[in-house]
Coordinates of C-alpha atoms in Angstrom, one line a residue:
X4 CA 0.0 0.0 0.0
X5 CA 1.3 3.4 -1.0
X6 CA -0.2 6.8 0.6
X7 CA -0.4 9.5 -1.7
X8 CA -1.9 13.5 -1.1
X9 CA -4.0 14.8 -4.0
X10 CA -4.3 18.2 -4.2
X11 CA -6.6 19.5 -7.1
X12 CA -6.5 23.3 -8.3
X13 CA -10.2 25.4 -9.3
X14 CA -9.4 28.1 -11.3
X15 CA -12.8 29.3 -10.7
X16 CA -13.5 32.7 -12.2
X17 CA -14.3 35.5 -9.5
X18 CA -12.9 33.5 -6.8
X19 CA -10.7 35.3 -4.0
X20 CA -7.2 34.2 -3.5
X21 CA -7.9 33.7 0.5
X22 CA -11.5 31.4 -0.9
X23 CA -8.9 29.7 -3.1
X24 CA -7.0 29.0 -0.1
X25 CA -9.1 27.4 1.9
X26 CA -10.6 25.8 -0.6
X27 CA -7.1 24.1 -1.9
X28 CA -6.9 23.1 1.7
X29 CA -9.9 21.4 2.4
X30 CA -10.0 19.5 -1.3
X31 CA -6.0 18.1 0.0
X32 CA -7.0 14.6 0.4
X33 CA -5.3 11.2 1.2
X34 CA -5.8 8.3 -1.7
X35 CA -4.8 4.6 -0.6
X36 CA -4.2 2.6 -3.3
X37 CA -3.4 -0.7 -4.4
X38 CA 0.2 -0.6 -6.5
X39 CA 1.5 -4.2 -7.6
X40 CA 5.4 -4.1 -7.8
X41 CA 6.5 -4.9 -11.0
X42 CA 9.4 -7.4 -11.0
X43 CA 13.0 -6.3 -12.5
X44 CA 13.2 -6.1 -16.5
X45 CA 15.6 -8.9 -16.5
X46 CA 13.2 -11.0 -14.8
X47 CA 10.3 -10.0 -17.2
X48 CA 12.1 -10.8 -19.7
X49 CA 13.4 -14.1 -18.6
X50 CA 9.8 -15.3 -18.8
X51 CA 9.1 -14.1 -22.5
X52 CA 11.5 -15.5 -23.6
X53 CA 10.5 -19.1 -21.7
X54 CA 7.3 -18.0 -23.3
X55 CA 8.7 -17.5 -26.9
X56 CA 11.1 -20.4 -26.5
X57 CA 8.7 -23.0 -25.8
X58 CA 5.4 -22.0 -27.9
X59 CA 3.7 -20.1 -25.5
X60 CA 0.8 -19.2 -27.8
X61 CA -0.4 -22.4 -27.6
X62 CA 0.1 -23.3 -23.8
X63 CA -3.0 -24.9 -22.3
X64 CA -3.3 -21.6 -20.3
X65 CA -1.3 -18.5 -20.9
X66 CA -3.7 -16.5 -19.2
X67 CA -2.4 -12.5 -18.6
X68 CA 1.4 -13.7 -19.9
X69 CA 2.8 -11.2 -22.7
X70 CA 0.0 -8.5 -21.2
X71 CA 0.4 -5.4 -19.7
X72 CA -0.7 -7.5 -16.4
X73 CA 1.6 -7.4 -13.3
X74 CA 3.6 -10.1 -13.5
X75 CA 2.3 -11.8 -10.2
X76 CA -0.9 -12.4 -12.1
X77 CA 0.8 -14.5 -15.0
X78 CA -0.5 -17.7 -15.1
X79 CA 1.7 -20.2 -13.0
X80 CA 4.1 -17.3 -11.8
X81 CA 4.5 -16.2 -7.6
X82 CA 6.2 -13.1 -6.9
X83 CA 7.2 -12.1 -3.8
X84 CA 9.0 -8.4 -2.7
X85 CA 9.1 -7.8 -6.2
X86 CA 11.0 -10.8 -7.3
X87 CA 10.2 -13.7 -9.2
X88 CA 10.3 -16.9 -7.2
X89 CA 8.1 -19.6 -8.2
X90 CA 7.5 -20.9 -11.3
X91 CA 4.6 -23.9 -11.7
X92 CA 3.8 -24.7 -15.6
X93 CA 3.4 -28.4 -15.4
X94 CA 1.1 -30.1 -17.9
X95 CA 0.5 -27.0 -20.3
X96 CA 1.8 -28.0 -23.5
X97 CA 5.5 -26.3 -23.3
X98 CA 7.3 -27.7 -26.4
X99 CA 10.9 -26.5 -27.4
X100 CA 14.1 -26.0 -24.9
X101 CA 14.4 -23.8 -21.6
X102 CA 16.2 -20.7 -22.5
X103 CA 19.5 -19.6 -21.2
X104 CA 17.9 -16.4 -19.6
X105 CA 16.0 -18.7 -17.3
X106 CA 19.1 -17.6 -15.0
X107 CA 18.3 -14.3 -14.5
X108 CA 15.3 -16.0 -12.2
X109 CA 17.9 -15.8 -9.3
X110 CA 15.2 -15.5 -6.1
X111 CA 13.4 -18.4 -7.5
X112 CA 12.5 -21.3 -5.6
X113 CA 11.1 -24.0 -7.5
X114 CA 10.5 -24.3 -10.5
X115 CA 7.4 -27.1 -12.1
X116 CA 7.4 -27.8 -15.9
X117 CA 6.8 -31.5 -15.7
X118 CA 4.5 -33.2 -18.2
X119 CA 5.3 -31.6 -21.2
X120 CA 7.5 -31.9 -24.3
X121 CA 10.7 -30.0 -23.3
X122 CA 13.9 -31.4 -24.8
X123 CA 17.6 -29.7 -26.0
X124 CA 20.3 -29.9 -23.5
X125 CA 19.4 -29.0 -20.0
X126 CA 21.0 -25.4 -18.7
X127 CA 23.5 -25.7 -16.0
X128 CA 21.2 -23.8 -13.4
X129 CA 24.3 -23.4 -10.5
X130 CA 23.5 -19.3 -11.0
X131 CA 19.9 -20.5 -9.6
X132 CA 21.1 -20.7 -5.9
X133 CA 17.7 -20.2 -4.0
X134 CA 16.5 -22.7 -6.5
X135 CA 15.4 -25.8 -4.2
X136 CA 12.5 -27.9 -6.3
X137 CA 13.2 -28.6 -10.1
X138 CA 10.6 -31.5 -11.8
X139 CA 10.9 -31.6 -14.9
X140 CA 9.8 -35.7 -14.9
X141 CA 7.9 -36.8 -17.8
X142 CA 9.4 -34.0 -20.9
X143 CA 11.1 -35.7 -24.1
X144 CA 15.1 -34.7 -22.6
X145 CA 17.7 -37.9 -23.4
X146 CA 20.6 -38.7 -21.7
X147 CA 22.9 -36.7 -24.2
X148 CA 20.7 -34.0 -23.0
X149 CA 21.1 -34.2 -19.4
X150 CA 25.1 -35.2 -19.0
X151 CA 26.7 -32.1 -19.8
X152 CA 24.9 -30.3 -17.0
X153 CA 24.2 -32.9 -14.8
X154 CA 26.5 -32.5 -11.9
X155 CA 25.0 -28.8 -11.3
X156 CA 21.7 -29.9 -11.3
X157 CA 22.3 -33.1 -8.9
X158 CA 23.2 -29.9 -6.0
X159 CA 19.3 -29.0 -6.2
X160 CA 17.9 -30.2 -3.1
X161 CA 14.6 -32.0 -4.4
X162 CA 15.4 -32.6 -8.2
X163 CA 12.8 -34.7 -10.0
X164 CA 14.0 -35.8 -13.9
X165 CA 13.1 -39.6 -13.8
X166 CA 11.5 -40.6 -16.0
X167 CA 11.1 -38.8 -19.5
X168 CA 9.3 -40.1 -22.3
X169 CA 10.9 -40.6 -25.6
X170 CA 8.5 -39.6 -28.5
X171 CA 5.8 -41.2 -30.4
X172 CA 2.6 -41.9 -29.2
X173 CA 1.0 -44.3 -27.0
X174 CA -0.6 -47.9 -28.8
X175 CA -3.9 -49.0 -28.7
X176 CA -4.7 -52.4 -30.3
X177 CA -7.3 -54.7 -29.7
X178 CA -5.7 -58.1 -28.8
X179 CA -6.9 -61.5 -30.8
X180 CA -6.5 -64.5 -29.1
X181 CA -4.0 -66.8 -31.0
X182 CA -2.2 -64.1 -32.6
X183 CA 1.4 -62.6 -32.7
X184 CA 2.2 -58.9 -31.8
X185 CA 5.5 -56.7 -32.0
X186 CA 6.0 -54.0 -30.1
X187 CA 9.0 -51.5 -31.3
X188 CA 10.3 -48.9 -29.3
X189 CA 12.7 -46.1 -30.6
X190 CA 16.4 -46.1 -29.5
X191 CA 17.7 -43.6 -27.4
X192 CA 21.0 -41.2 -27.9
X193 CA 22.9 -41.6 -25.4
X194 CA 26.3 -44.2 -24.1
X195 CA 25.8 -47.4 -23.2
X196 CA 22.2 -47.4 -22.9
X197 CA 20.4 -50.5 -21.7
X198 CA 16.7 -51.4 -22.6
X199 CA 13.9 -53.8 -20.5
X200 CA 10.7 -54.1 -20.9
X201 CA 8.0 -54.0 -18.3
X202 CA 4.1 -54.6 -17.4
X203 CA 3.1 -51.3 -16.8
X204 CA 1.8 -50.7 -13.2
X205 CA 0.6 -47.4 -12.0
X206 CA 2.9 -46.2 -8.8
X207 CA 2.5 -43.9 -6.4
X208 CA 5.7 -42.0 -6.8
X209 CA 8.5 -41.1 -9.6
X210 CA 10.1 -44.9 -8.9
X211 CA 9.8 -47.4 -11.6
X212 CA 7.0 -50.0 -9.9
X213 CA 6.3 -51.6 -13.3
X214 CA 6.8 -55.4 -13.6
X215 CA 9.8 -56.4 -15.3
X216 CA 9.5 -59.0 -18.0
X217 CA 12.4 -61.7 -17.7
X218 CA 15.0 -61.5 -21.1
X219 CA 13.4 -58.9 -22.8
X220 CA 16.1 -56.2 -22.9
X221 CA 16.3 -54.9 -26.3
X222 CA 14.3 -51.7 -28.6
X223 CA 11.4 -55.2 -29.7
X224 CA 9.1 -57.2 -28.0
X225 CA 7.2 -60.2 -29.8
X226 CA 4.2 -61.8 -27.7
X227 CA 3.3 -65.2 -29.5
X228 CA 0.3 -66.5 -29.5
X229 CA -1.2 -64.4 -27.5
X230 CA -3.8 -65.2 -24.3
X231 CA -6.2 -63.5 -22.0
X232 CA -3.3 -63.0 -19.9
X233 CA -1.3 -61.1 -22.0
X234 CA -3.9 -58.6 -22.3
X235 CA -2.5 -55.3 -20.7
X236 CA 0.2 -52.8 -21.2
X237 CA 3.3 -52.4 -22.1
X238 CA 6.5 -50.3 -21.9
X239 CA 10.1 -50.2 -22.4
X240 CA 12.7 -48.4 -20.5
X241 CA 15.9 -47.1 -21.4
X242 CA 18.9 -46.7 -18.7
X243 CA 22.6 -45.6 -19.3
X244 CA 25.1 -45.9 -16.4
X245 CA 26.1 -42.4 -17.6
X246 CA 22.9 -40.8 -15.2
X247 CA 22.4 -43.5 -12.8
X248 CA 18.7 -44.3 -11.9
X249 CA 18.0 -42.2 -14.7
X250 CA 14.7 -43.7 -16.8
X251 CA 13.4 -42.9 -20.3
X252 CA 9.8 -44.5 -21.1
X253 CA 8.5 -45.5 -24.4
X254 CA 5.4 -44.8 -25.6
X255 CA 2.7 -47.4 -23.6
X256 CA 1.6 -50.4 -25.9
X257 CA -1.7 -51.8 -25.2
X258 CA -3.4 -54.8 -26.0
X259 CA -7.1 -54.3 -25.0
X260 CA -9.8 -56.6 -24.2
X261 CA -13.2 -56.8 -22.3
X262 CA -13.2 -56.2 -18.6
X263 CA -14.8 -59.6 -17.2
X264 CA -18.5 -59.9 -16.3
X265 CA -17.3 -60.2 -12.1
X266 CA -15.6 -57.2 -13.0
X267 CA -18.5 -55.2 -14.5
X268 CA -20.8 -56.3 -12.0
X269 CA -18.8 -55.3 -9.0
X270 CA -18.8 -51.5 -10.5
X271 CA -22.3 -51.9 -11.1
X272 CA -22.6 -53.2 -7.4
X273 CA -20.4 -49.7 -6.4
X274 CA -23.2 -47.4 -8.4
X275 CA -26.1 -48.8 -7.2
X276 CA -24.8 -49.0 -3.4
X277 CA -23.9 -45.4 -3.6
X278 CA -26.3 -43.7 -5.2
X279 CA -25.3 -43.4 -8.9
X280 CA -28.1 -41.7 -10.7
X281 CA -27.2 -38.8 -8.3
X282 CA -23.5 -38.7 -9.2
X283 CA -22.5 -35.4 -10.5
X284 CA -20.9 -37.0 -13.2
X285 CA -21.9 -40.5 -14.5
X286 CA -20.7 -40.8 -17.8
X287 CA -21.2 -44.1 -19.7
X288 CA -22.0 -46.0 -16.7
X289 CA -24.3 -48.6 -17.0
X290 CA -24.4 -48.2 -21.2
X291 CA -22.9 -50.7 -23.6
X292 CA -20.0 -48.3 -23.9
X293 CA -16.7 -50.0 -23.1
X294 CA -16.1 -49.9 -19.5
X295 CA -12.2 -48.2 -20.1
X296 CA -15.1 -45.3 -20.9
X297 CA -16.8 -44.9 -17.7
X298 CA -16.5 -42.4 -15.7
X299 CA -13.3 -42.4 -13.4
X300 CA -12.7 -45.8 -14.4
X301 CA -8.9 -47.1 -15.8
X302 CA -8.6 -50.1 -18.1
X303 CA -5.5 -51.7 -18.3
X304 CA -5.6 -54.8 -21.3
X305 CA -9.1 -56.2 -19.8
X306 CA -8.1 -55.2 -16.4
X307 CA -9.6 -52.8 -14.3
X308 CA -6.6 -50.9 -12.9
X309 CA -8.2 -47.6 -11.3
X310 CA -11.3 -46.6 -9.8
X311 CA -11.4 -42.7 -8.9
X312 CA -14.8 -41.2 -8.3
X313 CA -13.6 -38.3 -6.0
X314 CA -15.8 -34.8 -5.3
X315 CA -18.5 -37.1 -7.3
X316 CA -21.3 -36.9 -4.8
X317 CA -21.6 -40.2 -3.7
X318 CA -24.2 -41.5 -0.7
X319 CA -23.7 -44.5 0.7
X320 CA -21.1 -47.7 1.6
X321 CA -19.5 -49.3 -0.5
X322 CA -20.3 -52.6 -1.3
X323 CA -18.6 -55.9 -0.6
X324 CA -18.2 -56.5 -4.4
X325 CA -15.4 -54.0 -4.4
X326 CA -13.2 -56.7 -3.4
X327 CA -13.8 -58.6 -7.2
X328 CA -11.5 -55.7 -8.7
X329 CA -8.7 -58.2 -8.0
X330 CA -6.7 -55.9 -10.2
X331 CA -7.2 -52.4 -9.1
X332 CA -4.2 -50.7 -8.1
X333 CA -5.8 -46.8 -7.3
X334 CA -9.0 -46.3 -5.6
X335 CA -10.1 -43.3 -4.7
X336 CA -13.3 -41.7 -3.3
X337 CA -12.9 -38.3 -1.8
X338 CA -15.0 -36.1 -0.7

């Protein structure tokens, strides 16, 4: 908050000069007003150009950056004591490389950009020293990308860059019984990288808790004559001793099949027991559509893998055929 005195002149014809006076003196008045700080021009600047550099214009939201705006009300940007010194962008579509003026953010804190489709070679951020949280998990970066900076970066207190995804996108195939299927995943640049596939499981943190497939550790898999048990998903991950623990994900390849009548019942069982018709959003359920389209429901292969109804209005207990999702991993029902 910033005080300031107004004082406004009349030049009022026929007025006396001692009328004036007293006048002037009773119109002096204090104004308190809201002024936002504006952050320095290096700063500002710092954020076009991580705008510019990484297609801003078609961000998920860009809401205020670019404007004449304060700063502090730039989508995903904090500012405090006019400094910039959070920056939170995760999942909005930034595509292209971080830009060397990035280290002109020098109060910042963390920094989120995680879930997007960043790559080039990853600054050396050592100028960053009040920089304590850096995710940048689950951009396109490879390990040719990462070594040259990636003894700076490892001083960040809480850095997140496990795993990335190399490009392409994700497979969807329905599976016939009988048949053969080969899944190819791209190579990775990099020395002495080292490939394994996996069963994809959902995890609860940045750790790999996929299950590994025995022998399969090169860029192809080849399921033979396929089963109702092979139905699921698949990934492979690259390593390189070069960035130890250091993962790079392929694009998911899934074989799809229909969710099991005990299955389908038991969510049945969970809308009727709780009220379903009332559900703010119950999209699908009970229709002919496949159940991987249901509302808050997760397929995996003919699996279902996730169940997550939360803030969904639901009235009721749940029912004791919850228990025939043998293969849910993530439930969730908040309220």
């Amino acid at each position: 908050m910033r005080n300031f005195t107004c004082i406004i002149l009349l030049l009022i014809s026929g007025i006396s000069a001692q009328a004036f006076s007293i006048l002037s003196e009773d119109l002096n008045v204090n104004l308190e007003t809201d002024v936002l700080p504006a952050v320095p021009d290096e700063e500002k600047q710092a954020l076009i150009d991580l705008y510019n550099a990484t297609g801003g214009a078609n961000w998920i939201n860009n809401t205020n950056w670019l404007s004449d705006a304060p700063v502090s009300e730039w989508y995903g940007i904090a500012v405090e004591d006019e400094h910039v010194v959070g920056v939170r962008l995760n999942s909005n579509n930034l595509v292209g490389t971080l830009p060397e003026s990035i280290n002109e953010l020098d109060r910042v804190t963390y920094f989120y950009a995680g879930s997007n489709m960043l790559s080039g070679v990853l600054l050396d951020m050592s100028a960053l020293t009040s920089l304590a949280d850096l995710y940048l998990s689950y951009n396109n970066y490879s390990f040719v990308d990462l070594v040259p900076n990636y003894e700076s970066l490892s001083e960040i207190s809480r850095l997140q860059l496990s795993p990335q995804k190399s490009t392409g996108a994700d497979e969807l195939i329905e599976g016939i019984m009988g048949e053969t299927y080969t899944f190819m995943a791209s190579e990775v640049d990099g020395e002495q990288v080292e490939y394994q596939w996996y069963i994809l499981k959902k995890g609860f943190s940045y750790e790999n808790t996929n299950e590994i497939i025995p022998n399969e550790t090169s860029t192809e898999l080849i399921l033979s004559n396929i089963t109702e048990d092979d139905l699921d998903t698949y990934i492979c991950v690259a390593t390189s001793e070069s960035i130890p623990g250091f993962e790079i994900w392929s694009p998911t390849f899934e074989l799809t099949g229909s969710v099991s009548e005990t299955e389908k019942l038991a969510l049945i069982a969970v809308y009727n027991a709780t009220n379903g018709d009332d559900w703010i959003n119950n999209t699908n359920w009970l229709t002919e559509e496949p159940i991987r389209n249901w509302y808050g429901v997760k397929v995996s292969g003919n699996k279902v893998v996730e169940v997550d109804l939360s803030f969904n209005n639901l009235t009721g207990s749940l029912p004791s055929e919850i228990g025939d999702l043998e293969y849910l991993e993530f439930l969730r029902f908040l309220e």
